[in-house]
Short mmCIF file of C-alpha atoms and ligand atoms in Angstrom, two decimals:
data_model
loop_
_atom_site.label_atom_id
_atom_site.label_comp_id
_atom_site.label_asym_id
_atom_site.label_seq_id
_atom_site.Cartn_x
_atom_site.Cartn_y
_atom_site.Cartn_z
CA MET A 17 -160.84 233.00 89.64
CA SER A 18 -162.95 230.51 91.17
CA THR A 19 -162.71 229.43 95.03
CA ALA A 20 -162.92 225.70 94.50
CA ILE A 21 -160.22 223.87 96.76
CA THR A 22 -158.53 220.67 95.94
CA GLU A 23 -156.20 219.19 98.72
CA GLY A 24 -156.86 222.36 100.77
CA ARG A 25 -155.64 224.51 97.84
CA PRO A 26 -157.31 226.93 95.56
CA VAL A 27 -158.06 225.61 92.08
CA PRO A 28 -157.75 227.93 89.20
CA GLY A 29 -160.57 228.38 86.93
CA GLY A 30 -163.54 231.09 86.36
CA GLU A 31 -166.92 231.32 84.99
CA THR A 32 -166.09 230.12 81.56
CA VAL A 33 -163.13 227.54 82.30
CA ARG A 34 -163.25 224.93 84.43
CA VAL A 35 -160.30 223.03 85.99
CA GLU A 36 -159.92 219.55 87.71
CA PHE A 37 -157.05 217.91 88.81
CA GLU A 38 -156.88 213.88 88.74
CA ASP A 39 -153.52 212.13 89.43
CA GLY A 40 -151.11 214.69 87.73
CA ILE A 41 -153.65 215.44 85.16
CA ALA A 42 -155.41 218.99 84.71
CA TRP A 43 -158.45 218.51 82.97
CA VAL A 44 -159.14 222.09 81.40
CA LYS A 45 -162.58 222.51 80.41
CA LEU A 46 -163.94 225.36 78.13
CA ASN A 47 -167.14 225.85 79.93
CA ARG A 48 -170.03 227.63 77.86
CA PRO A 49 -171.62 224.45 76.82
CA ASP A 50 -174.95 226.43 76.02
CA LYS A 51 -172.61 228.31 73.42
CA ARG A 52 -170.79 225.41 72.14
CA ASN A 53 -168.02 227.00 73.89
CA ALA A 54 -167.37 229.70 71.66
CA MET A 55 -164.23 231.66 72.54
CA SER A 56 -165.41 234.99 74.19
CA VAL A 57 -163.01 237.53 75.55
CA ALA A 58 -163.91 236.73 79.11
CA MET A 59 -162.79 232.93 78.27
CA ALA A 60 -159.51 234.31 77.03
CA GLU A 61 -158.91 235.89 80.18
CA ASP A 62 -159.58 232.85 82.08
CA MET A 63 -157.50 230.59 80.04
CA ASN A 64 -154.66 233.08 80.42
CA ARG A 65 -155.00 232.91 84.02
CA VAL A 66 -155.59 229.13 84.07
CA LEU A 67 -152.60 228.37 82.05
CA ASP A 68 -150.10 230.83 84.01
CA ALA A 69 -151.33 228.96 87.21
CA LEU A 70 -151.06 225.35 85.93
CA GLU A 71 -147.45 225.83 84.68
CA ILE A 72 -146.32 226.66 88.36
CA ASP A 73 -148.83 224.12 89.95
CA ASP A 74 -147.40 220.81 91.07
CA ARG A 75 -150.84 219.12 90.91
CA CYS A 76 -150.52 219.33 87.08
CA GLY A 77 -148.06 217.47 85.03
CA VAL A 78 -150.10 217.13 81.88
CA VAL A 79 -152.78 219.60 80.58
CA VAL A 80 -155.83 218.18 78.88
CA LEU A 81 -157.70 220.75 77.06
CA THR A 82 -161.26 220.07 76.23
CA GLY A 83 -164.87 221.25 76.04
CA GLU A 84 -167.89 221.03 78.32
CA GLY A 85 -171.04 219.35 76.78
CA GLU A 86 -171.30 218.55 73.00
CA ALA A 87 -168.33 220.94 71.79
CA PHE A 88 -164.80 221.20 71.96
CA SER A 89 -165.28 224.86 70.77
CA ALA A 90 -167.50 226.38 68.16
CA GLY A 91 -164.45 228.79 67.48
CA MET A 92 -164.24 232.51 68.07
CA ASP A 93 -167.46 233.68 69.69
CA LEU A 94 -169.06 236.06 66.79
CA LYS A 95 -170.91 238.21 69.07
CA ASP A 96 -168.60 238.73 71.86
CA PHE A 97 -165.35 238.79 69.97
CA PHE A 98 -166.35 239.83 66.45
CA ARG A 99 -169.37 242.26 66.63
CA ALA A 100 -168.36 243.34 69.96
CA THR A 101 -165.13 244.54 68.89
CA ASP A 102 -166.37 246.44 65.56
CA ASN A 103 -166.98 249.69 67.38
CA VAL A 104 -164.95 250.04 70.36
CA SER A 105 -161.54 251.76 70.36
CA ASP A 106 -158.34 250.60 69.08
CA VAL A 107 -157.13 249.84 72.75
CA GLU A 108 -160.29 247.83 73.52
CA ARG A 109 -159.72 245.90 70.16
CA MET A 110 -156.11 245.05 71.05
CA ARG A 111 -157.06 244.24 74.36
CA ALA A 112 -159.22 241.40 73.02
CA TYR A 113 -156.99 240.38 70.55
CA ARG A 114 -154.01 240.24 73.00
CA ALA A 115 -155.97 238.22 75.46
CA ASN A 116 -156.89 235.32 72.51
CA ARG A 117 -153.51 235.35 71.13
CA ALA A 118 -151.75 235.03 74.60
CA TRP A 119 -153.53 231.67 75.32
CA GLN A 120 -154.37 230.33 72.08
CA TRP A 121 -150.85 230.07 70.61
CA ARG A 122 -148.14 232.50 72.29
CA THR A 123 -148.57 230.43 75.46
CA LEU A 124 -149.85 226.90 74.45
CA ILE A 125 -146.91 226.48 71.85
CA HIS A 126 -144.15 226.59 74.22
CA TYR A 127 -145.72 225.58 77.27
CA SER A 128 -143.45 223.94 79.79
CA LYS A 129 -145.69 221.02 80.44
CA PRO A 130 -147.11 218.73 77.85
CA THR A 131 -150.61 219.50 76.37
CA ILE A 132 -153.15 217.21 74.85
CA ALA A 133 -156.29 218.64 73.17
CA MET A 134 -159.37 216.13 73.77
CA VAL A 135 -161.59 217.12 70.99
CA ASN A 136 -165.08 215.92 72.08
CA GLY A 137 -167.62 217.45 69.66
CA TRP A 138 -167.72 220.50 67.11
CA CYS A 139 -164.37 222.33 66.60
CA PHE A 140 -164.69 225.18 64.01
CA GLY A 141 -162.57 228.15 62.91
CA GLY A 142 -160.47 229.87 65.54
CA ALA A 143 -160.65 226.43 67.64
CA PHE A 144 -158.03 224.95 65.31
CA THR A 145 -155.42 227.33 66.85
CA PRO A 146 -155.26 225.91 70.37
CA LEU A 147 -155.96 222.63 68.95
CA ILE A 148 -152.97 222.65 66.83
CA CYS A 149 -150.80 224.46 69.19
CA CYS A 150 -151.39 221.33 71.79
CA ASP A 151 -148.55 218.95 71.46
CA LEU A 152 -150.96 216.04 70.99
CA ALA A 153 -154.64 215.53 70.13
CA ILE A 154 -157.14 212.87 70.35
CA ALA A 155 -160.63 213.19 69.00
CA SER A 156 -163.91 211.54 69.01
CA GLU A 157 -164.36 209.88 65.63
CA ASP A 158 -167.95 211.62 65.45
CA ALA A 159 -166.45 215.06 66.34
CA VAL A 160 -166.90 217.52 63.71
CA PHE A 161 -164.39 219.73 62.17
CA GLY A 162 -164.83 222.92 60.19
CA LEU A 163 -163.01 226.08 58.71
CA SER A 164 -166.17 227.44 58.52
CA GLU A 165 -164.91 231.28 58.20
CA ILE A 166 -165.78 231.26 54.28
CA ASN A 167 -169.33 230.40 55.12
CA TRP A 168 -169.89 233.76 57.23
CA GLY A 169 -167.78 235.89 54.92
CA VAL A 170 -164.18 236.27 56.64
CA ILE A 171 -160.97 234.52 56.05
CA PRO A 172 -159.41 231.92 58.71
CA GLY A 173 -157.56 234.67 60.15
CA GLY A 174 -155.96 235.31 63.93
CA VAL A 175 -153.59 232.80 63.23
CA VAL A 176 -155.65 229.95 61.95
CA SER A 177 -154.22 230.12 58.41
CA LYS A 178 -150.80 229.95 59.80
CA ALA A 179 -151.54 227.11 62.24
CA ILE A 180 -153.28 224.74 59.85
CA SER A 181 -150.46 225.21 57.47
CA THR A 182 -148.16 223.35 59.93
CA LEU A 183 -149.70 220.30 60.27
CA MET A 184 -151.98 220.01 57.11
CA ASN A 185 -150.62 219.58 53.37
CA ASP A 186 -151.34 222.73 51.08
CA ARG A 187 -153.98 220.89 48.89
CA LYS A 188 -155.91 219.85 51.84
CA ALA A 189 -155.75 222.98 53.76
CA LEU A 190 -156.60 225.32 50.74
CA TYR A 191 -159.66 222.58 50.26
CA TYR A 192 -161.05 223.19 53.65
CA VAL A 193 -160.39 226.86 53.45
CA MET A 194 -161.89 227.41 50.31
CA THR A 195 -164.89 225.12 50.54
CA GLY A 196 -165.95 225.57 54.32
CA GLU A 197 -166.77 221.42 54.14
CA LYS A 198 -167.21 219.88 57.59
CA PHE A 199 -165.16 216.46 58.45
CA ASN A 200 -165.19 214.24 61.05
CA GLY A 201 -162.50 212.71 63.59
CA LYS A 202 -161.42 210.06 61.49
CA VAL A 203 -160.62 212.50 58.51
CA ALA A 204 -158.93 214.91 61.10
CA GLU A 205 -156.64 211.64 61.93
CA GLN A 206 -155.76 211.37 58.15
CA LEU A 207 -155.08 214.89 57.75
CA GLY A 208 -152.48 214.90 60.63
CA LEU A 209 -154.64 217.44 62.76
CA VAL A 210 -155.04 214.80 65.63
CA ASN A 211 -152.93 211.76 66.66
CA GLU A 212 -156.18 209.39 66.77
CA ALA A 213 -159.60 209.47 66.35
CA VAL A 214 -161.52 207.23 69.00
CA PRO A 215 -165.06 206.03 69.44
CA ALA A 216 -166.53 208.53 71.76
CA ASP A 217 -167.13 206.18 74.57
CA ARG A 218 -163.22 205.54 74.65
CA LEU A 219 -162.17 209.26 74.33
CA ARG A 220 -161.55 209.98 77.85
CA GLU A 221 -159.91 206.47 78.53
CA ARG A 222 -157.86 206.86 75.70
CA THR A 223 -156.71 210.38 76.85
CA VAL A 224 -155.76 209.35 80.22
CA GLU A 225 -153.66 206.31 79.05
CA VAL A 226 -151.63 208.81 76.81
CA ALA A 227 -151.34 211.20 79.68
CA ARG A 228 -150.43 208.55 82.03
CA VAL A 229 -147.37 207.59 79.60
CA LEU A 230 -146.46 211.07 79.62
CA LEU A 231 -146.50 211.39 83.46
CA GLU A 232 -144.26 208.12 83.58
CA LYS A 233 -141.49 210.24 81.94
CA ASN A 234 -138.70 212.02 83.14
CA PRO A 235 -140.44 215.51 83.28
CA THR A 236 -137.04 217.25 82.82
CA VAL A 237 -136.18 215.44 79.59
CA LEU A 238 -139.78 215.27 78.30
CA ARG A 239 -139.77 219.27 78.69
CA GLN A 240 -136.43 219.61 76.94
CA ALA A 241 -137.46 217.09 73.93
CA ARG A 242 -140.57 219.04 73.36
CA MET A 243 -139.00 222.26 73.29
CA ALA A 244 -136.00 220.85 71.25
CA TYR A 245 -138.46 219.46 68.60
CA LYS A 246 -140.53 222.90 68.07
CA PHE A 247 -137.56 225.20 67.89
CA ALA A 248 -135.33 222.75 65.90
CA ARG A 249 -138.18 222.44 63.11
CA GLU A 250 -137.59 226.15 62.17
CA MET A 251 -134.16 226.00 61.84
CA ARG A 252 -131.62 225.40 59.12
CA TRP A 253 -129.92 221.82 59.40
CA GLU A 254 -126.53 223.28 60.43
CA GLU A 255 -128.33 225.32 63.26
CA ALA A 256 -130.43 222.46 64.47
CA ALA A 257 -127.33 220.47 64.71
CA GLU A 258 -125.61 222.91 66.79
CA TYR A 259 -128.86 223.66 68.77
CA LEU A 260 -129.75 220.21 69.56
CA THR A 261 -126.12 219.22 70.53
CA ALA A 262 -126.05 222.10 73.06
CA LYS A 263 -129.43 221.15 74.07
CA ALA A 264 -128.66 217.55 74.92
CA ASP A 265 -125.65 218.86 76.84
CA GLN A 266 -128.07 221.22 78.76
CA THR A 267 -130.55 218.47 79.45
CA THR A 268 -128.03 216.26 80.80
CA PHE A 269 -126.79 219.12 83.10
CA VAL A 270 -130.28 220.32 84.37
CA ASP A 271 -131.61 216.90 85.02
CA LYS A 272 -131.57 216.29 88.42
CA GLU A 273 -132.76 212.75 88.01
CA ARG A 274 -129.70 211.93 86.16
CA GLY A 275 -131.85 209.97 83.56
CA ARG A 276 -129.06 209.61 80.93
CA GLU A 277 -126.76 208.17 83.66
CA LYS A 278 -129.24 205.92 84.97
CA GLY A 279 -130.69 204.67 81.59
CA LEU A 280 -127.35 203.99 80.18
CA ALA A 281 -126.62 201.99 83.48
CA GLN A 282 -129.57 200.02 83.60
CA PHE A 283 -129.44 198.94 80.23
CA LEU A 284 -125.61 198.39 79.77
CA ASP A 285 -124.43 197.15 83.26
CA GLU A 286 -127.49 195.81 84.98
CA LYS A 287 -129.54 194.86 82.04
CA THR A 288 -132.54 195.32 83.84
CA TYR A 289 -134.71 197.15 80.95
CA ARG A 290 -134.60 197.63 77.17
CA PRO A 291 -135.01 201.53 76.03
CA GLY A 292 -136.79 200.13 72.92
CA HIS A 293 -139.65 198.78 75.18
CA GLY A 294 -140.12 201.50 77.77
CA THR A 295 -138.69 203.84 80.31
CA TYR A 296 -135.85 203.22 82.69
CA LYS A 297 -136.89 202.57 86.41
CA ARG A 298 -137.14 206.05 87.94
CA GLU A 299 -137.00 206.94 91.65
CA GLY A 300 -140.10 205.89 93.39
CA ASP A 301 -141.16 203.24 90.38
CA SER A 302 -142.56 200.29 91.77
N1 COA B 417 -170.06 232.49 68.44
C1 COA B 417 -171.18 232.86 69.14
N2 COA B 417 -172.30 232.08 69.30
C2 COA B 417 -172.32 230.81 69.00
C3 COA B 417 -171.23 230.28 68.06
C4 COA B 417 -170.26 231.13 67.87
N3 COA B 417 -168.91 230.75 67.18
N4 COA B 417 -171.45 229.12 68.08
C5 COA B 417 -172.46 228.92 68.61
N5 COA B 417 -173.17 229.75 69.25
C6 COA B 417 -174.20 229.81 69.90
C7 COA B 417 -175.39 230.31 69.02
O1 COA B 417 -175.75 231.41 68.55
C8 COA B 417 -176.30 230.02 70.10
O2 COA B 417 -176.75 230.94 70.79
P1 COA B 417 -178.33 231.12 71.41
O3 COA B 417 -178.76 229.88 72.15
O4 COA B 417 -178.39 232.26 72.27
O5 COA B 417 -179.21 231.10 70.13
C9 COA B 417 -175.80 228.77 70.74
O6 COA B 417 -174.40 228.82 70.67
C10 COA B 417 -175.99 227.14 70.36
O7 COA B 417 -175.72 227.02 68.98
P2 COA B 417 -176.71 226.39 68.04
O8 COA B 417 -176.23 227.06 66.66
O9 COA B 417 -178.05 226.54 68.22
O10 COA B 417 -176.01 225.02 68.56
P3 COA B 417 -176.06 223.65 67.09
O11 COA B 417 -175.60 222.48 68.13
O12 COA B 417 -177.36 223.55 66.32
O13 COA B 417 -174.92 223.78 66.20
C11 COA B 417 -172.81 224.65 65.40
C12 COA B 417 -173.52 224.02 66.52
C13 COA B 417 -171.39 224.68 66.20
C14 COA B 417 -172.59 223.89 64.08
C15 COA B 417 -173.29 226.13 65.18
O14 COA B 417 -173.43 226.72 66.36
C16 COA B 417 -172.35 226.91 64.47
O15 COA B 417 -172.45 226.93 63.26
N6 COA B 417 -171.75 228.03 65.08
C17 COA B 417 -170.65 228.85 64.47
C18 COA B 417 -169.28 227.86 63.96
C19 COA B 417 -168.26 228.85 63.31
O16 COA B 417 -168.38 229.38 62.07
N7 COA B 417 -167.37 229.07 64.12
C20 COA B 417 -166.17 229.65 63.57
C21 COA B 417 -165.93 231.01 64.36
S1 COA B 417 -164.25 231.68 63.95
#
């Protein structure tokens, strides 16, 4: 872990991952720009420590995952992950697989804080997994995406094929799996892989705008809403209805801010806001 300090406290990070805090946003940067942020085992271990630390760090309200330099990430490191695990023991190979699985999907998919992938450049193969497992994604229009696995003789493994099937339709997904053809941020937006694509010089500004909207929401309800959506989509209708009713009750119960009560009172009694236009006035709002 690095020894960088912010507000007198250590900042998580390591050789391959850099973290900066800025007004509630934790900027998490994959930091191997000379290797186009290819994901090595060391990077996976750093990312696991960083995500664990940020989940319980009150300087972080939203995580933005991005890459240093000209890449978001060129995918799994062909040398340090694939070749390096060819001739090692099963235990060593499992260690590498587990480290990557842990942060790329197991942790990210149900992370307790909102996550935004900010795709600043190259995004290939294995990088699709953390991209898809972030809640939201914003890309530079000229970012370049590709399921390049077919081009070097492997399948989109790890969990890439599963991940793309959750956002892309079968025709499009199979087209890119089978051809390895590249596409840009605009096309990624049309495919539903990212929420929006913006000109490169607007990327950070737009990401901050979206992060700020999230930071203004009641964090308890925001967390519950994200989790409810992610679990309910896997359920049958009857199960989802039961679960969501229970989740809604639980949300009211655990919400110390009493958002539901305030939201109703400010709209129905005080008539000071309209939910259709924005969030109710929270304590500390000016
Ligand atoms: N694994 C390991 N090393 C990688 C890498 C990867 N996925 N992607 C890039 N690198 C390394 C290159 O080998 C090179 O290392 P070197 O300086 O020691 O020679 C360095 O990063 C810079 O890459 P380079 O290819 O020179 O950069 P570029 O800007 O010309 O091209 C890419 C960028 C992303 C198009 C190209 O590097 C590429 O095709 N990478 C592989 C992408 C891929 O198939 N990923 C899927 C993995 S699942």
